[in-house]
Coordinates of N, CA and C in Angstrom, one line a residue:
M43 N 33.6 -19.0 9.3 CA 32.9 -18.1 10.1 C 31.4 -17.9 9.6
A44 N 31.3 -17.8 8.2 CA 30.0 -17.6 7.6 C 29.2 -18.9 7.9
D45 N 29.8 -20.1 7.7 CA 29.1 -21.3 8.0 C 28.6 -21.4 9.4
G46 N 29.5 -20.9 10.3 CA 29.1 -20.9 11.8 C 28.0 -20.1 12.0
M47 N 27.9 -18.9 11.4 CA 26.8 -18.0 11.6 C 25.5 -18.5 11.0
S48 N 25.7 -19.2 9.8 CA 24.5 -19.9 9.2 C 23.9 -20.9 10.1
A49 N 24.8 -21.8 10.7 CA 24.3 -22.8 11.6 C 23.7 -22.2 12.8
L50 N 24.3 -21.2 13.4 CA 23.7 -20.5 14.6 C 22.3 -19.9 14.2
G51 N 22.3 -19.2 13.0 CA 21.0 -18.6 12.6 C 19.9 -19.6 12.4
L52 N 20.2 -20.8 11.8 CA 19.3 -21.8 11.7 C 18.8 -22.4 13.0
A53 N 19.7 -22.6 13.9 CA 19.4 -23.1 15.3 C 18.5 -22.1 16.0
L54 N 18.7 -20.8 15.8 CA 17.9 -19.8 16.5 C 16.5 -19.7 15.8
A55 N 16.5 -19.8 14.5 CA 15.2 -19.9 13.8 C 14.3 -21.0 14.2
V56 N 15.0 -22.2 14.3 CA 14.3 -23.4 14.8 C 13.8 -23.2 16.2
S57 N 14.6 -22.5 17.0 CA 14.2 -22.2 18.4 C 13.0 -21.3 18.5
L58 N 12.9 -20.3 17.5 CA 11.7 -19.5 17.5 C 10.5 -20.3 17.1
G59 N 10.7 -21.3 16.3 CA 9.5 -22.2 15.9 C 9.1 -23.0 17.2
V60 N 10.1 -23.4 18.0 CA 9.8 -24.2 19.2 C 8.9 -23.4 20.1
V61 N 9.1 -22.0 20.1 CA 8.3 -21.2 21.0 C 6.8 -21.4 20.7
H62 N 6.4 -21.5 19.4 CA 5.1 -21.7 19.0 C 4.6 -23.1 19.4
V63 N 5.5 -24.1 19.2 CA 5.1 -25.5 19.4 C 4.9 -25.8 20.8
F64 N 5.8 -25.3 21.7 CA 5.7 -25.8 23.1 C 5.3 -24.7 24.1
A65 N 5.1 -23.5 23.7 CA 4.8 -22.4 24.7 C 3.5 -22.8 25.5
G66 N 2.5 -23.2 24.8 CA 1.2 -23.5 25.4 C 1.3 -24.8 26.2
Q67 N 2.3 -25.6 26.0 CA 2.4 -26.9 26.7 C 3.3 -26.8 27.9
S68 N 4.0 -25.7 28.1 CA 5.0 -25.5 29.2 C 4.3 -25.2 30.5
T69 N 4.6 -25.9 31.5 CA 3.9 -25.7 32.8 C 4.4 -24.5 33.5
W70 N 5.7 -24.1 33.2 CA 6.3 -23.0 34.0 C 5.7 -21.7 33.6
I71 N 5.2 -21.5 32.4 CA 4.6 -20.3 32.0 C 3.3 -20.1 32.6
T72 N 2.6 -21.2 32.9 CA 1.3 -21.0 33.5 C 1.4 -20.7 35.0
K73 N 2.5 -20.9 35.6 CA 2.7 -20.6 37.0 C 3.0 -19.1 37.2
I74 N 3.4 -18.4 36.2 CA 3.6 -17.0 36.3 C 2.4 -16.2 35.9
P75 N 1.9 -15.3 36.7 CA 0.7 -14.6 36.3 C 0.9 -13.9 35.0
Q76 N -0.1 -14.0 34.1 CA 0.0 -13.5 32.7 C 0.3 -12.0 32.7
N77 N -0.3 -11.2 33.6 CA -0.1 -9.8 33.6 C 1.4 -9.4 33.9
L78 N 2.1 -10.3 34.6 CA 3.5 -10.0 34.9 C 4.4 -10.2 33.7
W79 N 4.3 -11.4 33.1 CA 5.2 -11.6 31.9 C 4.8 -10.8 30.7
T80 N 3.5 -10.6 30.5 CA 3.1 -9.8 29.3 C 3.6 -8.3 29.5
S81 N 3.6 -7.8 30.8 CA 4.0 -6.4 31.0 C 5.5 -6.3 30.7
F82 N 6.3 -7.3 31.2 CA 7.7 -7.3 31.0 C 8.0 -7.4 29.5
A83 N 7.3 -8.3 28.8 CA 7.5 -8.5 27.4 C 7.1 -7.2 26.6
G84 N 6.0 -6.6 27.1 CA 5.6 -5.3 26.5 C 6.6 -4.2 26.6
G85 N 7.3 -4.1 27.7 CA 8.4 -3.1 27.9 C 9.5 -3.4 26.9
I86 N 9.9 -4.6 26.7 CA 10.9 -5.0 25.7 C 10.5 -4.7 24.3
S87 N 9.2 -5.0 24.0 CA 8.7 -4.9 22.6 C 8.5 -3.4 22.2
I88 N 8.0 -2.6 23.2 CA 7.9 -1.2 22.9 C 9.2 -0.5 22.7
T89 N 10.2 -0.9 23.5 CA 11.6 -0.4 23.3 C 12.1 -0.8 21.9
Y90 N 11.8 -2.1 21.6 CA 12.3 -2.6 20.3 C 11.7 -1.8 19.1
I91 N 10.4 -1.4 19.3 CA 9.7 -0.5 18.3 C 10.4 0.8 18.1
F92 N 10.6 1.5 19.2 CA 11.2 2.9 19.2 C 12.6 2.9 18.9
L93 N 13.4 2.0 19.3 CA 14.9 2.0 19.2 C 15.4 1.2 18.0
D94 N 14.5 0.3 17.4 CA 15.0 -0.5 16.3 C 14.1 -0.4 15.1
I95 N 12.8 -0.6 15.3 CA 11.9 -0.6 14.1 C 11.8 0.8 13.5
F96 N 11.6 1.9 14.3 CA 11.5 3.2 13.7 C 12.8 3.6 13.0
P97 N 14.0 3.4 13.5 CA 15.2 3.6 12.8 C 15.3 2.8 11.5
E98 N 14.8 1.5 11.6 CA 14.8 0.7 10.4 C 13.9 1.2 9.3
L99 N 12.7 1.8 9.7 CA 11.8 2.4 8.8 C 12.5 3.6 8.1
N100 N 13.2 4.4 8.9 CA 13.9 5.5 8.3 C 15.0 5.0 7.3
Q101 N 15.7 4.0 7.6 CA 16.6 3.4 6.7 C 15.9 2.8 5.4
A102 N 14.7 2.2 5.7 CA 13.9 1.7 4.6 C 13.5 2.8 3.6
Q103 N 13.2 4.0 4.2 CA 12.9 5.1 3.3 C 14.0 5.5 2.4
T104 N 15.2 5.5 2.9 CA 16.4 5.8 2.2 C 16.6 4.8 1.1
E105 N 16.5 3.5 1.4 CA 16.7 2.4 0.4 C 15.7 2.5 -0.7
I106 N 14.5 2.8 -0.4 CA 13.4 2.8 -1.4 C 13.7 4.0 -2.3
E107 N 14.1 5.1 -1.8 CA 14.4 6.3 -2.6 C 15.5 6.1 -3.6
R108 N 16.4 5.2 -3.3 CA 17.5 4.9 -4.2 C 17.2 3.8 -5.2
S109 N 16.0 3.2 -5.1 CA 15.6 2.1 -6.0 C 15.3 2.7 -7.4
G110 N 15.6 1.9 -8.4 CA 15.2 2.2 -9.7 C 13.9 1.5 -10.1
N111 N 13.4 0.7 -9.3 CA 12.1 0.0 -9.6 C 11.0 1.0 -9.4
M112 N 10.2 1.2 -10.5 CA 9.2 2.2 -10.5 C 8.1 1.8 -9.5
L113 N 7.7 0.5 -9.4 CA 6.7 0.1 -8.5 C 7.1 0.3 -7.1
V114 N 8.3 0.0 -6.8 CA 8.9 0.2 -5.4 C 9.0 1.7 -5.1
R115 N 9.5 2.4 -6.1 CA 9.7 3.9 -5.9 C 8.4 4.6 -5.7
Y116 N 7.3 4.0 -6.1 CA 6.0 4.7 -5.8 C 5.8 5.0 -4.3
F117 N 6.5 4.2 -3.5 CA 6.4 4.4 -2.1 C 7.6 5.1 -1.5
E118 N 8.3 5.8 -2.4 CA 9.5 6.5 -1.9 C 9.3 7.5 -0.8
H119 N 8.1 8.1 -0.8 CA 7.8 9.1 0.2 C 6.7 8.5 1.1
H120 N 6.5 7.2 1.0 CA 5.3 6.6 1.8 C 5.7 5.3 2.5
V121 N 6.9 5.2 3.0 CA 7.3 4.0 3.6 C 6.5 3.8 4.9
Y122 N 6.1 4.9 5.5 CA 5.2 4.7 6.7 C 3.8 4.3 6.3
L123 N 3.4 4.6 5.1 CA 2.1 4.2 4.6 C 2.1 2.6 4.5
L124 N 3.2 2.0 4.1 CA 3.3 0.6 4.1 C 3.2 0.0 5.5
A125 N 3.8 0.7 6.5 CA 3.7 0.2 7.8 C 2.2 0.4 8.3
L126 N 1.6 1.4 7.9 CA 0.2 1.6 8.2 C -0.7 0.6 7.6
I127 N -0.4 0.2 6.4 CA -1.2 -0.9 5.7 C -1.0 -2.2 6.5
G128 N 0.2 -2.5 6.9 CA 0.5 -3.7 7.7 C -0.3 -3.7 9.0
L129 N -0.3 -2.5 9.7 CA -1.1 -2.4 10.9 C -2.6 -2.6 10.7
A130 N -3.1 -2.0 9.6 CA -4.5 -2.0 9.3 C -4.9 -3.5 8.9
L131 N -4.1 -4.2 8.2 CA -4.4 -5.6 7.8 C -4.6 -6.4 9.1
F132 N -3.6 -6.3 10.0 CA -3.7 -7.1 11.2 C -4.9 -6.7 12.1
Y133 N -5.2 -5.4 12.1 CA -6.3 -4.9 12.9 C -7.6 -5.5 12.3
G134 N -7.7 -5.4 11.0 CA -8.9 -6.0 10.4 C -9.0 -7.5 10.6
L135 N -7.9 -8.2 10.6 CA -7.9 -9.6 10.9 C -8.3 -9.9 12.3
E136 N -7.9 -9.1 13.2 CA -8.3 -9.3 14.6 C -9.8 -9.1 14.8
K137 N -10.3 -8.1 14.1 CA -11.8 -7.9 14.2 C -12.6 -9.0 13.6
V138 N -12.1 -9.6 12.5 CA -12.8 -10.7 11.9 C -12.8 -11.9 12.8
A139 N -11.6 -12.2 13.5 CA -11.5 -13.3 14.4 C -12.5 -13.1 15.6
L140 N -12.5 -11.9 16.1 CA -13.4 -11.7 17.3 C -14.9 -11.9 16.9
R141 N -15.3 -11.4 15.8 CA -16.7 -11.5 15.3 C -17.0 -13.0 15.0
S142 N -16.0 -13.7 14.5 CA -16.2 -15.1 14.2 C -16.4 -15.9 15.5
R143 N -15.6 -15.6 16.5 CA -15.7 -16.3 17.8 C -17.1 -16.0 18.4
Q144 N -17.6 -14.8 18.3 CA -18.9 -14.4 18.9 C -20.0 -15.1 18.1
R145 N -19.9 -15.1 16.8 CA -20.9 -15.8 16.0 C -20.9 -17.3 16.2
N146 N -19.8 -17.9 16.3 CA -19.7 -19.3 16.6 C -20.2 -19.7 17.9
Q147 N -19.9 -18.9 18.9 CA -20.4 -19.2 20.3 C -21.9 -19.1 20.3
E148 N -22.5 -18.1 19.6 CA -23.9 -18.0 19.6 C -24.6 -19.2 18.9
M149 N -23.9 -19.7 17.9 CA -24.5 -20.8 17.1 C -24.2 -22.2 17.7
T150 N -23.0 -22.4 18.2 CA -22.7 -23.8 18.6 C -22.3 -23.8 20.1
G151 N -22.1 -22.6 20.8 CA -21.7 -22.6 22.1 C -20.2 -22.8 22.3
E152 N -19.4 -22.9 21.2 CA -18.0 -23.0 21.3 C -17.3 -21.6 21.2
N153 N -16.5 -21.3 22.1 CA -15.8 -20.0 22.1 C -14.5 -20.1 21.3
A154 N -14.7 -20.3 20.0 CA -13.5 -20.4 19.1 C -14.0 -19.9 17.7
T155 N -13.0 -19.5 16.9 CA -13.4 -19.1 15.5 C -13.9 -20.2 14.7
E156 N -14.6 -19.9 13.6 CA -15.1 -20.8 12.7 C -13.9 -21.4 11.8
P157 N -14.0 -22.6 11.3 CA -12.9 -23.2 10.5 C -12.3 -22.3 9.4
G158 N -13.2 -21.6 8.6 CA -12.7 -20.7 7.6 C -11.9 -19.6 8.1
I159 N -12.3 -19.0 9.2 CA -11.6 -17.9 9.8 C -10.3 -18.4 10.4
F160 N -10.3 -19.6 11.0 CA -9.1 -20.1 11.5 C -8.0 -20.2 10.4
W161 N -8.4 -20.7 9.3 CA -7.4 -20.9 8.2 C -7.0 -19.5 7.6
L162 N -7.9 -18.6 7.6 CA -7.5 -17.2 7.1 C -6.5 -16.6 8.1
H163 N -6.8 -16.7 9.4 CA -5.9 -16.1 10.4 C -4.6 -16.8 10.4
I164 N -4.5 -18.1 10.4 CA -3.3 -18.8 10.4 C -2.5 -18.5 9.1
S165 N -3.2 -18.4 8.0 CA -2.5 -18.1 6.7 C -1.8 -16.7 6.8
F166 N -2.5 -15.7 7.3 CA -1.8 -14.4 7.5 C -0.7 -14.5 8.4
F167 N -0.8 -15.1 9.6 CA 0.3 -15.2 10.5 C 1.4 -16.1 10.0
S168 N 1.1 -17.0 9.1 CA 2.2 -17.8 8.5 C 3.0 -16.9 7.6
L169 N 2.4 -16.1 6.8 CA 3.1 -15.2 6.0 C 3.9 -14.2 6.8
Y170 N 3.3 -13.7 7.9 CA 4.0 -12.8 8.8 C 5.2 -13.5 9.4
N171 N 5.1 -14.7 9.9 CA 6.2 -15.4 10.5 C 7.3 -15.7 9.4
A172 N 6.9 -16.1 8.2 CA 7.8 -16.3 7.2 C 8.6 -15.1 6.8
L173 N 8.0 -13.9 6.8 CA 8.7 -12.7 6.5 C 9.6 -12.3 7.6
L174 N 9.2 -12.6 8.9 CA 10.1 -12.3 10.0 C 11.2 -13.3 10.0
G175 N 11.0 -14.5 9.6 CA 12.1 -15.5 9.4 C 13.1 -15.0 8.4
Y176 N 12.6 -14.5 7.3 CA 13.5 -14.0 6.3 C 14.3 -12.8 6.8
L177 N 13.6 -11.9 7.4 CA 14.3 -10.7 8.0 C 15.3 -11.1 9.1
F178 N 14.9 -12.1 9.8 CA 15.8 -12.6 10.8 C 17.1 -13.1 10.2
R179 N 17.0 -13.8 9.1 CA 18.2 -14.2 8.3 C 19.0 -13.0 7.8
E180 N 18.3 -12.0 7.4 CA 19.0 -10.8 7.0 C 19.8 -10.1 8.1
S181 N 19.1 -10.1 9.3 CA 19.8 -9.6 10.5 C 21.0 -10.4 10.9
A182 N 21.0 -11.7 10.7 CA 22.1 -12.6 11.1 C 23.3 -12.2 10.3
V183 N 23.1 -11.7 9.1 CA 24.3 -11.3 8.2 C 25.1 -10.2 8.9
H184 N 24.4 -9.3 9.7 CA 25.1 -8.2 10.3 C 25.9 -8.6 11.5
G185 N 25.8 -9.8 12.0 CA 26.6 -10.2 13.1 C 25.9 -10.9 14.2
L186 N 26.6 -11.5 15.1 CA 26.1 -12.4 16.2 C 25.2 -11.6 17.1
L187 N 25.7 -10.4 17.5 CA 24.9 -9.6 18.5 C 23.5 -9.2 18.0
D188 N 23.5 -8.7 16.7 CA 22.2 -8.3 16.1 C 21.3 -9.5 16.1
C189 N 21.8 -10.7 15.7 CA 21.0 -11.9 15.6 C 20.4 -12.3 17.0
I190 N 21.2 -12.3 18.0 CA 20.8 -12.7 19.3 C 19.7 -11.7 19.9
V191 N 20.0 -10.4 19.7 CA 19.1 -9.3 20.2 C 17.7 -9.5 19.5
L192 N 17.7 -9.7 18.2 CA 16.5 -9.9 17.5 C 15.8 -11.1 17.9
F193 N 16.5 -12.2 18.1 CA 16.0 -13.5 18.6 C 15.2 -13.3 19.9
F194 N 15.8 -12.6 20.8 CA 15.3 -12.4 22.1 C 13.9 -11.6 22.0
A195 N 13.9 -10.5 21.2 CA 12.7 -9.8 21.1 C 11.6 -10.6 20.4
L196 N 12.0 -11.3 19.3 CA 11.0 -12.1 18.6 C 10.5 -13.2 19.4
G197 N 11.3 -13.8 20.2 CA 10.9 -14.9 21.1 C 9.8 -14.5 22.0
L198 N 10.0 -13.4 22.7 CA 8.9 -12.9 23.6 C 7.7 -12.5 22.8
H199 N 7.9 -11.9 21.6 CA 6.8 -11.4 20.8 C 5.9 -12.6 20.3
F200 N 6.6 -13.7 19.9 CA 5.9 -14.9 19.5 C 5.2 -15.6 20.7
L201 N 5.8 -15.5 21.8 CA 5.2 -16.1 23.0 C 3.8 -15.5 23.3
V202 N 3.8 -14.1 23.3 CA 2.5 -13.4 23.5 C 1.5 -13.6 22.4
N203 N 2.0 -13.6 21.2 CA 1.1 -13.9 20.0 C 0.5 -15.3 20.2
D204 N 1.3 -16.2 20.7 CA 0.8 -17.6 20.8 C -0.4 -17.6 21.8
V205 N -0.4 -16.9 22.8 CA -1.5 -16.8 23.8 C -2.7 -16.3 23.1
D206 N -2.6 -15.3 22.3 CA -3.8 -14.7 21.6 C -4.3 -15.6 20.6
L207 N -3.5 -16.3 19.8 CA -4.0 -17.2 18.8 C -4.7 -18.4 19.4
R208 N -4.1 -18.9 20.6 CA -4.8 -20.0 21.3 C -6.2 -19.6 21.8
Q209 N -6.3 -18.4 22.3 CA -7.6 -17.9 22.7 C -8.6 -17.8 21.6
H210 N -8.2 -17.5 20.4 CA -9.1 -17.4 19.3 C -9.5 -18.7 18.7
H211 N -8.5 -19.7 18.7 CA -8.8 -20.9 17.9 C -8.8 -22.2 18.7
R212 N -8.4 -22.1 20.0 CA -8.5 -23.3 20.9 C -7.9 -24.5 20.3
R213 N -8.6 -25.6 20.2 CA -8.1 -26.9 19.8 C -7.5 -26.9 18.4
A214 N -8.1 -26.1 17.5 CA -7.5 -26.1 16.1 C -6.1 -25.5 16.1
Y215 N -5.9 -24.6 17.0 CA -4.5 -24.0 17.1 C -3.5 -25.0 17.6
D216 N -3.9 -25.7 18.7 CA -3.0 -26.7 19.3 C -2.8 -27.9 18.3
R217 N -3.8 -28.3 17.6 CA -3.7 -29.4 16.7 C -2.9 -29.2 15.5
V218 N -3.1 -28.0 14.9 CA -2.6 -27.7 13.6 C -1.8 -26.4 13.5
G219 N -2.4 -25.3 14.0 CA -1.9 -24.0 13.8 C -0.5 -23.7 14.3
R220 N -0.2 -24.2 15.5 CA 1.2 -23.9 16.0 C 2.3 -24.6 15.2
W221 N 2.0 -25.7 14.6 CA 3.0 -26.4 13.8 C 3.2 -25.7 12.5
I222 N 2.1 -25.1 11.9 CA 2.2 -24.4 10.7 C 3.1 -23.1 10.9
L223 N 2.8 -22.4 12.0 CA 3.5 -21.2 12.3 C 5.0 -21.4 12.6
A224 N 5.3 -22.5 13.2 CA 6.7 -22.9 13.5 C 7.4 -23.2 12.2
A225 N 6.7 -23.9 11.3 CA 7.3 -24.2 10.0 C 7.5 -23.0 9.2
A226 N 6.6 -22.0 9.3 CA 6.7 -20.8 8.5 C 8.0 -20.0 8.8
I227 N 8.3 -20.0 10.1 CA 9.5 -19.2 10.5 C 10.8 -19.8 9.9
V228 N 10.9 -21.2 10.0 CA 12.1 -21.8 9.4 C 12.1 -21.7 7.9
T229 N 10.9 -21.8 7.3 CA 10.8 -21.6 5.8 C 11.3 -20.2 5.4
G230 N 10.8 -19.2 6.1 CA 11.3 -17.8 5.8 C 12.8 -17.7 5.9
W231 N 13.4 -18.3 7.0 CA 14.8 -18.3 7.2 C 15.5 -19.0 6.0
T232 N 15.0 -20.1 5.6 CA 15.6 -20.9 4.5 C 15.5 -20.2 3.2
V233 N 14.4 -19.5 2.9 CA 14.4 -18.6 1.7 C 15.4 -17.5 1.8
G234 N 15.6 -16.9 2.9 CA 16.6 -15.9 3.1 C 18.0 -16.4 2.9
Q235 N 18.2 -17.7 3.2 CA 19.5 -18.3 3.1 C 19.8 -18.6 1.6
A236 N 18.7 -18.9 0.8 CA 18.9 -19.3 -0.6 C 18.8 -18.1 -1.5
T237 N 18.0 -17.0 -1.1 CA 17.7 -15.9 -2.0 C 18.0 -14.6 -1.3
H238 N 18.5 -13.7 -2.0 CA 18.7 -12.3 -1.4 C 18.0 -11.3 -2.4
F239 N 16.9 -10.7 -1.9 CA 16.2 -9.7 -2.7 C 16.9 -8.4 -2.7
N240 N 16.5 -7.6 -3.7 CA 17.0 -6.2 -3.7 C 16.7 -5.5 -2.4
E241 N 17.7 -4.6 -2.0 CA 17.6 -3.9 -0.7 C 16.3 -3.1 -0.6
A242 N 15.9 -2.5 -1.7 CA 14.6 -1.7 -1.7 C 13.4 -2.6 -1.4
V243 N 13.4 -3.8 -2.0 CA 12.3 -4.8 -1.8 C 12.3 -5.2 -0.3
I244 N 13.5 -5.5 0.2 CA 13.6 -5.9 1.6 C 13.1 -4.8 2.5
A245 N 13.5 -3.5 2.1 CA 13.0 -2.4 2.9 C 11.5 -2.3 2.9
A246 N 10.9 -2.5 1.7 CA 9.4 -2.4 1.6 C 8.8 -3.5 2.5
I247 N 9.3 -4.7 2.4 CA 8.8 -5.9 3.2 C 8.9 -5.5 4.7
W248 N 10.1 -5.0 5.1 CA 10.3 -4.7 6.5 C 9.3 -3.6 6.9
A249 N 9.0 -2.6 6.1 CA 8.0 -1.6 6.5 C 6.6 -2.2 6.7
L250 N 6.2 -3.1 5.8 CA 4.9 -3.8 5.9 C 4.8 -4.6 7.1
V251 N 5.9 -5.4 7.4 CA 5.9 -6.3 8.6 C 5.9 -5.5 9.8
A252 N 6.6 -4.3 9.8 CA 6.8 -3.5 11.0 C 5.4 -3.0 11.5
G253 N 4.5 -2.7 10.5 CA 3.1 -2.4 10.9 C 2.4 -3.5 11.7
G254 N 2.6 -4.7 11.2 CA 2.0 -5.9 11.9 C 2.6 -6.0 13.3
V255 N 4.0 -5.9 13.4 CA 4.6 -6.0 14.7 C 4.1 -4.9 15.7
I256 N 4.0 -3.7 15.2 CA 3.5 -2.6 16.1 C 2.1 -2.9 16.6
F257 N 1.2 -3.3 15.7 CA -0.2 -3.6 16.1 C -0.2 -4.8 17.1
N258 N 0.5 -5.8 16.8 CA 0.5 -7.0 17.8 C 1.1 -6.7 19.1
V259 N 2.1 -5.8 19.1 CA 2.7 -5.4 20.4 C 1.7 -4.6 21.2
L260 N 1.1 -3.6 20.6 CA 0.2 -2.7 21.3 C -1.0 -3.4 21.7
K261 N -1.5 -4.4 20.9 CA -2.7 -5.1 21.3 C -2.5 -6.1 22.4
E262 N -1.4 -6.8 22.4 CA -1.3 -7.9 23.4 C -0.3 -7.7 24.5
E263 N 0.7 -6.8 24.2 CA 1.8 -6.7 25.2 C 1.8 -5.5 26.1
M264 N 0.7 -4.7 26.0 CA 0.5 -3.6 27.0 C -0.9 -3.8 27.6
P265 N -1.0 -4.7 28.6 CA -2.3 -5.0 29.2 C -3.0 -3.8 29.8
E266 N -4.3 -3.8 29.7 CA -5.1 -2.6 30.3 C -5.1 -2.7 31.8
D267 N -5.2 -1.5 32.4 CA -5.3 -1.4 33.9 C -6.6 -2.1 34.2
P268 N -6.7 -2.8 35.4 CA -5.7 -2.9 36.5 C -4.7 -4.1 36.3
D269 N -4.8 -4.7 35.1 CA -4.0 -5.9 35.0 C -2.5 -5.7 34.7
S270 N -2.2 -4.5 34.1 CA -0.8 -4.3 33.8 C 0.1 -4.0 35.0
H271 N 1.4 -4.3 34.9 CA 2.3 -4.1 36.0 C 3.4 -3.1 35.5
F272 N 3.2 -1.9 35.8 CA 4.1 -0.8 35.3 C 5.5 -1.0 35.7
G273 N 5.8 -1.5 36.8 CA 7.2 -1.8 37.3 C 7.9 -2.7 36.3
L274 N 7.3 -3.9 36.0 CA 7.9 -4.9 35.1 C 8.0 -4.3 33.7
F275 N 7.0 -3.6 33.3 CA 7.0 -2.9 32.0 C 8.3 -2.0 31.9
T276 N 8.5 -1.2 32.9 CA 9.6 -0.3 33.0 C 11.0 -1.1 33.0
V277 N 11.0 -2.2 33.8 CA 12.2 -3.0 33.8 C 12.5 -3.6 32.5
G278 N 11.5 -4.1 31.8 CA 11.7 -4.7 30.5 C 12.2 -3.6 29.5
A279 N 11.6 -2.4 29.5 CA 12.0 -1.3 28.6 C 13.4 -0.9 28.9
I280 N 13.8 -0.7 30.1 CA 15.1 -0.3 30.4 C 16.2 -1.3 30.1
T281 N 15.9 -2.6 30.4 CA 16.8 -3.7 30.2 C 17.1 -3.8 28.7
Y282 N 16.1 -3.7 27.9 CA 16.3 -3.9 26.4 C 16.9 -2.7 25.8
A283 N 16.6 -1.5 26.4 CA 17.2 -0.2 25.9 C 18.7 -0.3 26.1
V284 N 19.1 -0.8 27.3 CA 20.6 -1.0 27.6 C 21.2 -1.9 26.6
I285 N 20.5 -3.1 26.3 CA 21.1 -4.1 25.4 C 21.3 -3.5 24.0
L286 N 20.3 -2.7 23.5 CA 20.3 -2.2 22.2 C 21.3 -1.0 22.1
S287 N 21.7 -0.4 23.2 CA 22.7 0.7 23.2 C 24.1 0.3 22.9
F288 N 24.4 -1.1 23.1 CA 25.7 -1.5 22.9 C 26.0 -1.8 21.4

């Protein structure tokens, strides 16, 4: 049974990587108005934050408080500070990418980030994906349903992230970036398969990554009016809330 779950987990991790590799090349996604599927994905992701991430952060608080590691215990009353740090890092990264695009367009006429910023952005998102891949492996340990539910949420999350990264980096993302991000997910899963960190360390990692997830969801998956579609947002939120309630 354990081997079966490992094989399934690896297959799902590879499938998450495929989202990055082929999302921008798929014709079906371009036929659906972006505001429709991002609104639906936003409803699912916001529900995931409130019904899964926030409870996980509460559990992370408990795990860190039980830790004997002094460095980790420093955050025993500050697990949400770690989430805030994660959010702030990705906010700063987004601002750097936007300024780089503007500067590069003024200098060369190309609406894409400069090479150095591309590698900085991809490096951060590679680490982000690797950590999510590791946490995905941890989730698979808890059972098939948890694994599939997380896969569904992350798949939509990566799909929307892919659109944003492609807007920032254009050809560099299609040529190199998407492959690196896909490999990072599988690498994170493989590390999780081979190594199991202390529960308090996992909790601290989860809190840090949660801040990045929250920022990316709020930035990309809740389009501003008049582009957003409240009906599909609500459908996505209710659908995923029902799934998580089982």
